[in-house]
Structures are given as C-alpha cells and as structure tokens.
PDB file of C-alpha atoms in Angstrom:
ATOM      1  CA  LEU A   1      41.248 -21.355  10.885  1.00 68.00           C
ATOM      2  CA  GLU A   2      39.620 -18.976   8.443  1.00 79.00           C
ATOM      3  CA  ALA A   3      40.625 -15.417   7.717  1.00 86.00           C
ATOM      4  CA  LEU A   4      38.208 -12.625   8.487  1.00 89.00           C
ATOM      5  CA  ILE A   5      37.037 -10.580   5.531  1.00 88.00           C
ATOM      6  CA  VAL A   6      37.779  -6.903   6.131  1.00 92.00           C
ATOM      7  CA  ARG A   7      37.873  -3.680   4.167  1.00 93.00           C
ATOM      8  CA  GLN A   8      39.453  -0.329   4.845  1.00 91.00           C
ATOM      9  CA  SER A   9      37.044   1.756   6.871  1.00 90.00           C
ATOM     10  CA  PRO A  10      35.382   4.360   4.658  1.00 85.00           C
ATOM     11  CA  SER A  11      35.292   6.813   7.568  1.00 86.00           C
ATOM     12  CA  SER A  12      38.600   6.208   9.413  1.00 83.00           C
ATOM     13  CA  ILE A  13      41.978   6.160   7.691  1.00 86.00           C
ATOM     14  CA  GLY A  14      44.150   3.261   8.816  1.00 86.00           C
ATOM     15  CA  MET A  15      41.211   1.388  10.369  1.00 91.00           C
ATOM     16  CA  TYR A  16      39.502  -1.719   9.047  1.00 93.00           C
ATOM     17  CA  GLU A  17      35.890  -2.809   9.120  1.00 93.00           C
ATOM     18  CA  ILE A  18      34.985  -6.473   9.632  1.00 92.00           C
ATOM     19  CA  ILE A  19      32.693  -7.665   6.861  1.00 89.00           C
ATOM     20  CA  ALA A  20      32.645 -11.355   7.769  1.00 85.00           C
ATOM     21  CA  GLY A  21      34.000 -13.048  10.853  1.00 85.00           C
ATOM     22  CA  GLU A  22      32.938 -10.861  13.744  1.00 87.00           C
ATOM     23  CA  SER A  23      32.152 -13.924  15.910  1.00 85.00           C
ATOM     24  CA  ARG A  24      35.576 -15.376  15.114  1.00 87.00           C
ATOM     25  CA  TRP A  25      37.161 -12.053  16.128  1.00 92.00           C
ATOM     26  CA  GLU A  26      35.208 -11.977  19.402  1.00 93.00           C
ATOM     27  CA  HIS A  27      36.230 -15.568  20.205  1.00 92.00           C
ATOM     28  CA  ALA A  28      39.855 -14.799  19.342  1.00 93.00           C
ATOM     29  CA  LYS A  29      39.852 -11.839  21.740  1.00 94.00           C
ATOM     30  CA  GLU A  30      38.331 -14.034  24.481  1.00 96.00           C
ATOM     31  CA  ALA A  31      41.142 -16.511  23.866  1.00 95.00           C
ATOM     32  CA  GLY A  32      43.706 -13.735  24.367  1.00 95.00           C
ATOM     33  CA  LEU A  33      44.756 -13.357  20.731  1.00 93.00           C
ATOM     34  CA  GLU A  34      45.730  -9.866  19.673  1.00 90.00           C
ATOM     35  CA  SER A  35      45.664 -10.524  15.949  1.00 91.00           C
ATOM     36  CA  VAL A  36      43.981 -12.875  13.523  1.00 93.00           C
ATOM     37  CA  PRO A  37      44.465 -13.557   9.807  1.00 93.00           C
ATOM     38  CA  CYS A  38      42.463 -11.182   7.652  1.00 92.00           C
ATOM     39  CA  ARG A  39      41.677 -11.032   3.988  1.00 88.00           C
ATOM     40  CA  VAL A  40      41.581  -7.361   2.985  1.00 91.00           C
ATOM     41  CA  MET A  41      39.139  -6.764   0.164  1.00 88.00           C
ATOM     42  CA  ASP A  42      38.402  -3.639  -1.816  1.00 88.00           C
ATOM     43  CA  LEU A  43      34.601  -3.538  -1.514  1.00 86.00           C
ATOM     44  CA  ASN A  44      32.166  -0.707  -1.983  1.00 84.00           C
ATOM     45  CA  ASP A  45      29.220  -0.420   0.423  1.00 84.00           C
ATOM     46  CA  LYS A  46      26.924  -2.542  -1.734  1.00 80.00           C
ATOM     47  CA  GLN A  47      29.522  -5.301  -2.165  1.00 80.00           C
ATOM     48  CA  ALA A  48      30.300  -5.224   1.556  1.00 83.00           C
ATOM     49  CA  LYS A  49      26.638  -5.673   2.413  1.00 81.00           C
ATOM     50  CA  MET A  50      26.349  -8.520  -0.100  1.00 80.00           C
ATOM     51  CA  ALA A  51      29.422 -10.248   1.364  1.00 81.00           C
ATOM     52  CA  PHE A  52      28.126  -9.818   4.918  1.00 82.00           C
ATOM     53  CA  ASN A  53      24.732 -11.292   4.075  1.00 80.00           C
ATOM     54  CA  ILE A  54      26.079 -14.195   2.008  1.00 80.00           C
ATOM     55  CA  THR A  55      28.627 -15.247   4.584  1.00 79.00           C
ATOM     56  CA  ASN A  56      26.087 -15.037   7.415  1.00 78.00           C
ATOM     57  CA  LEU A  57      23.576 -17.141   5.534  1.00 81.00           C
ATOM     58  CA  MET A  58      26.231 -19.686   4.563  1.00 77.00           C
ATOM     59  CA  ARG A  59      28.202 -20.065   7.771  1.00 68.00           C
ATOM     60  CA  ARG A  60      25.571 -20.101  10.479  1.00 67.00           C
ATOM     61  CA  GLU A  61      23.491 -23.075  11.545  1.00 80.00           C
ATOM     62  CA  LEU A  62      20.027 -21.963  10.502  1.00 86.00           C
ATOM     63  CA  THR A  63      16.650 -23.631  10.285  1.00 91.00           C
ATOM     64  CA  VAL A  64      15.160 -24.020   6.829  1.00 93.00           C
ATOM     65  CA  ARG A  65      12.635 -21.312   7.759  1.00 94.00           C
ATOM     66  CA  ASP A  66      15.513 -18.962   8.641  1.00 91.00           C
ATOM     67  CA  LYS A  67      17.239 -19.731   5.332  1.00 91.00           C
ATOM     68  CA  ILE A  68      14.025 -19.165   3.387  1.00 94.00           C
ATOM     69  CA  ASN A  69      13.395 -15.813   5.067  1.00 91.00           C
ATOM     70  CA  GLY A  70      17.068 -14.795   4.942  1.00 89.00           C
ATOM     71  CA  TRP A  71      17.632 -15.637   1.291  1.00 89.00           C
ATOM     72  CA  TYR A  72      14.277 -14.116   0.345  1.00 90.00           C
ATOM     73  CA  ALA A  73      15.130 -10.812   2.039  1.00 85.00           C
ATOM     74  CA  PHE A  74      18.644 -10.878   0.575  1.00 83.00           C
ATOM     75  CA  PHE A  75      17.404 -11.640  -2.931  1.00 83.00           C
ATOM     76  CA  GLN A  76      14.738  -8.916  -2.791  1.00 82.00           C
ATOM     77  CA  GLU A  77      17.313  -6.387  -1.690  1.00 77.00           C
ATOM     78  CA  MET A  78      19.924  -7.420  -4.245  1.00 75.00           C
ATOM     79  CA  THR A  79      17.528  -7.517  -7.183  1.00 74.00           C
ATOM     80  CA  ALA A  80      16.042  -4.104  -6.402  1.00 71.00           C
ATOM     81  CA  GLU A  81      18.490  -2.765  -8.999  1.00 60.00           C
ATOM     82  CA  SER A  82      18.558  -4.441 -12.386  1.00 54.00           C
ATOM     83  CA  SER A  83      22.327  -5.002 -12.374  1.00 56.00           C
ATOM     84  CA  SER A  84      22.355  -6.658  -8.929  1.00 61.00           C
ATOM     85  CA  LEU A  85      21.402 -10.130 -10.131  1.00 67.00           C
ATOM     86  CA  ASP A  86      24.350 -10.150 -12.534  1.00 73.00           C
ATOM     87  CA  GLU A  87      26.644  -8.893  -9.744  1.00 71.00           C
ATOM     88  CA  LEU A  88      25.349 -11.590  -7.418  1.00 70.00           C
ATOM     89  CA  LYS A  89      25.855 -14.330 -10.000  1.00 73.00           C
ATOM     90  CA  ALA A  90      29.403 -13.114 -10.741  1.00 73.00           C
ATOM     91  CA  ALA A  91      30.257 -12.911  -7.038  1.00 70.00           C
ATOM     92  CA  ILE A  92      29.021 -16.460  -6.480  1.00 70.00           C
ATOM     93  CA  GLU A  93      30.753 -17.931  -9.525  1.00 70.00           C
ATOM     94  CA  ASP A  94      34.056 -16.282  -8.609  1.00 68.00           C
ATOM     95  CA  ASP A  95      33.652 -17.176  -4.921  1.00 66.00           C
ATOM     96  CA  GLN A  96      34.394 -13.508  -4.431  1.00 62.00           C
ATOM     97  CA  PHE A  97      33.669 -13.579  -0.710  1.00 61.00           C
ATOM     98  CA  GLY A  98      35.227 -16.926   0.190  1.00 59.00           C
ATOM     99  CA  VAL A  99      31.962 -18.668   1.071  1.00 56.00           C
ATOM    100  CA  MET A 100      32.857 -21.970  -0.554  1.00 50.00           C
ATOM    101  CA  SER A 101      34.836 -23.023   2.486  1.00 47.00           C
ATOM    102  CA  GLY A 102      33.909 -25.650   5.012  1.00 48.00           C
ATOM    103  CA  GLY A 103      32.361 -27.934   2.425  1.00 50.00           C
ATOM    104  CA  LYS A 104      29.499 -25.538   1.783  1.00 59.00           C
ATOM    105  CA  GLY A 105      29.176 -24.415  -1.769  1.00 63.00           C
ATOM    106  CA  LEU A 106      26.897 -21.642  -2.922  1.00 69.00           C
ATOM    107  CA  LYS A 107      25.058 -21.705  -6.201  1.00 75.00           C
ATOM    108  CA  LEU A 108      22.584 -19.182  -7.542  1.00 77.00           C
ATOM    109  CA  ARG A 109      20.155 -22.085  -8.034  1.00 80.00           C
ATOM    110  CA  SER A 110      20.264 -22.822  -4.286  1.00 82.00           C
ATOM    111  CA  ILE A 111      19.425 -19.222  -3.484  1.00 83.00           C
ATOM    112  CA  GLN A 112      16.570 -19.289  -5.987  1.00 87.00           C
ATOM    113  CA  ARG A 113      15.251 -22.514  -4.436  1.00 90.00           C
ATOM    114  CA  TYR A 114      15.054 -20.894  -0.988  1.00 92.00           C
ATOM    115  CA  VAL A 115      13.522 -17.727  -2.442  1.00 93.00           C
ATOM    116  CA  LYS A 116      10.809 -19.769  -4.192  1.00 94.00           C
ATOM    117  CA  MET A 117      10.038 -21.670  -0.977  1.00 96.00           C
ATOM    118  CA  HIS A 118       8.959 -18.338   0.510  1.00 96.00           C
ATOM    119  CA  ASP A 119       5.642 -19.186  -1.221  1.00 96.00           C
ATOM    120  CA  LEU A 120       5.110 -22.231   1.015  1.00 97.00           C
ATOM    121  CA  ILE A 121       2.462 -22.169   3.699  1.00 97.00           C
ATOM    122  CA  ASP A 122       3.738 -22.451   7.279  1.00 97.00           C
ATOM    123  CA  GLU A 123       2.737 -26.092   7.711  1.00 97.00           C
ATOM    124  CA  TRP A 124       5.039 -27.196   4.869  1.00 97.00           C
ATOM    125  CA  ILE A 125       7.890 -25.052   6.189  1.00 97.00           C
ATOM    126  CA  ASP A 126       7.391 -26.733   9.577  1.00 97.00           C
ATOM    127  CA  ARG A 127       7.883 -30.094   7.846  1.00 95.00           C
ATOM    128  CA  LEU A 128      11.097 -28.824   6.260  1.00 95.00           C
ATOM    129  CA  ASP A 129      12.370 -27.704   9.676  1.00 96.00           C
ATOM    130  CA  ALA A 130      11.421 -31.087  11.156  1.00 95.00           C
ATOM    131  CA  GLU A 131      13.279 -32.771   8.258  1.00 93.00           C
ATOM    132  CA  THR A 132      10.221 -34.822   7.294  1.00 93.00           C
ATOM    133  CA  MET A 133      10.388 -33.289   3.822  1.00 92.00           C
ATOM    134  CA  THR A 134      13.344 -32.602   1.530  1.00 92.00           C
ATOM    135  CA  VAL A 135      14.255 -29.114   0.354  1.00 91.00           C
ATOM    136  CA  ARG A 136      13.724 -30.212  -3.255  1.00 90.00           C
ATOM    137  CA  ALA A 137      10.232 -31.467  -2.400  1.00 93.00           C
ATOM    138  CA  GLY A 138       9.575 -28.189  -0.590  1.00 95.00           C
ATOM    139  CA  GLU A 139      10.599 -26.238  -3.647  1.00 93.00           C
ATOM    140  CA  ARG A 140       8.301 -28.312  -5.866  1.00 93.00           C
ATOM    141  CA  MET A 141       5.413 -27.863  -3.391  1.00 96.00           C
ATOM    142  CA  SER A 142       5.968 -24.093  -3.442  1.00 96.00           C
ATOM    143  CA  PHE A 143       4.818 -23.959  -7.069  1.00 94.00           C
ATOM    144  CA  PHE A 144       1.286 -24.861  -5.975  1.00 95.00           C
ATOM    145  CA  PRO A 145      -1.046 -22.109  -4.756  1.00 95.00           C
ATOM    146  CA  PRO A 146      -1.800 -22.071  -1.004  1.00 97.00           C
ATOM    147  CA  GLU A 147      -5.218 -23.724  -1.386  1.00 96.00           C
ATOM    148  CA  ILE A 148      -3.690 -26.755  -3.138  1.00 94.00           C
ATOM    149  CA  GLN A 149      -0.867 -26.883  -0.580  1.00 96.00           C
ATOM    150  CA  ARG A 150      -3.541 -27.071   2.154  1.00 97.00           C
ATOM    151  CA  GLN A 151      -5.351 -29.888   0.309  1.00 95.00           C
ATOM    152  CA  LEU A 152      -2.101 -31.890   0.184  1.00 95.00           C
ATOM    153  CA  LEU A 153      -1.304 -31.443   3.907  1.00 95.00           C
ATOM    154  CA  PRO A 154      -2.888 -34.740   5.073  1.00 95.00           C
ATOM    155  CA  TYR A 155      -0.604 -36.707   2.749  1.00 91.00           C
ATOM    156  CA  LYS A 156       3.036 -37.625   2.860  1.00 86.00           C
ATOM    157  CA  VAL A 157       3.841 -36.824  -0.757  1.00 87.00           C
ATOM    158  CA  PRO A 158       7.241 -38.075  -1.949  1.00 88.00           C
ATOM    159  CA  GLU A 159       9.319 -35.928  -4.262  1.00 88.00           C
ATOM    160  CA  SER A 160       8.604 -38.145  -7.273  1.00 89.00           C
ATOM    161  CA  LYS A 161       4.838 -37.784  -6.751  1.00 91.00           C
ATOM    162  CA  LEU A 162       5.180 -34.030  -6.342  1.00 91.00           C
ATOM    163  CA  ASN A 163       6.970 -33.860  -9.693  1.00 89.00           C
ATOM    164  CA  TRP A 164       4.155 -35.881 -11.253  1.00 91.00           C
ATOM    165  CA  LEU A 165       1.447 -33.683  -9.665  1.00 92.00           C
ATOM    166  CA  TYR A 166       3.311 -30.574 -10.750  1.00 89.00           C
ATOM    167  CA  GLU A 167       3.383 -31.758 -14.375  1.00 90.00           C
ATOM    168  CA  ILE A 168      -0.364 -32.423 -14.255  1.00 91.00           C
ATOM    169  CA  TYR A 169      -1.073 -29.075 -12.585  1.00 90.00           C
ATOM    170  CA  LYS A 170       0.975 -27.154 -15.160  1.00 87.00           C
ATOM    171  CA  GLY A 171      -0.698 -29.061 -18.030  1.00 87.00           C
ATOM    172  CA  LYS A 172       2.531 -30.793 -19.057  1.00 88.00           C
ATOM    173  CA  ASN A 173       0.878 -34.208 -18.729  1.00 83.00           C
ATOM    174  CA  LYS A 174      -1.818 -34.116 -21.436  1.00 83.00           C
ATOM    175  CA  ARG A 175      -3.238 -37.541 -20.536  1.00 87.00           C
ATOM    176  CA  ILE A 176      -4.414 -36.525 -17.063  1.00 87.00           C
ATOM    177  CA  PRO A 177      -6.374 -33.289 -16.559  1.00 82.00           C
ATOM    178  CA  TRP A 178      -5.942 -31.401 -13.316  1.00 81.00           C
TER     179      TRP A 178
END
C-alpha cells in the first residue's frame, strides 16, 4: 500500500538501498511479489539515517518507553551538529520522508515532548506505558527533579493539577510559595 523509500546505493552502481520499508519488502517477497512500488530519493548518508530513524519511530507499534528512548537517542544524534536541528525541522515540515501517512503526523514539538520525558523516573514511565497517565501529563511531570517526582508517586495527579504545581514550582504563581 505504501512505497518503500530507497536511494541509489553509494557503493554499487545500478543497485538501490532500502531506507524505509524493509519489513514491507520482506513480506512482499514472502507473498511471491517480485517488485514493489518504491520512492527513489536523493539522500546523503546523514539524510538517509534521519529518514530511517524517523520512519521506524513513526511506523512501528512502540511502548511510550521505547518512543522516549528512541526519540531521545535520535535527537541527541541529530543535534550533535549545530545545523542538524534546522535540517530536522525542515524535513518534518516538508514531510520529506513521507512519514505523515497512516494518520500519523510528526511535529517537532512531539519529538521534543518525548525527548523531555527522558527525564522521568522509571515509575512514571511505567504509568505512561500502562496508559494510566497521559503523555502531556508525563511531559509536565518531567520538568520536576527526580526527588519531587518520587514525592508525587503516591498520588494520581491529573494534568490540570500538574500544570498548577508546575507554575508554583517555577515561581509563576506568586500567591503560593513552593
């Protein structure tokens, strides 16, 4: 249903390298297909790696913990060079790698949310995986240092209360001291 993303192989003339869609290619071969639709893209090594990582993180069924760790590793790698963040933002905005398909849209803010949640302690990430806490609440909780996160563990803190606590903690609510 969806074209594979391929590029000309840098090492073999006339050959193509699968950037995204290797599972689809394997399933197509099992089904006896000899060819599948492909989208040939002119990508350098860095762009190919970015496309591979983005499509894997977008298309697979992952736990929240897997997304947090995956996006964190991806973001660290991509921002190692100062220009990478701009490249990443441009690639996302242009849907350069075709990841907006299947009803899943990718926004830089979503990536940043998962990267920030890398600061959560394991118990809160477990709640995200168990779907007893929303991703937005998890992001808000991640702004608190680990010792405060541990103090809040016995409570079921709704997103609205987390926003309120966050404002107090950051000193944005002058009427109530932390």
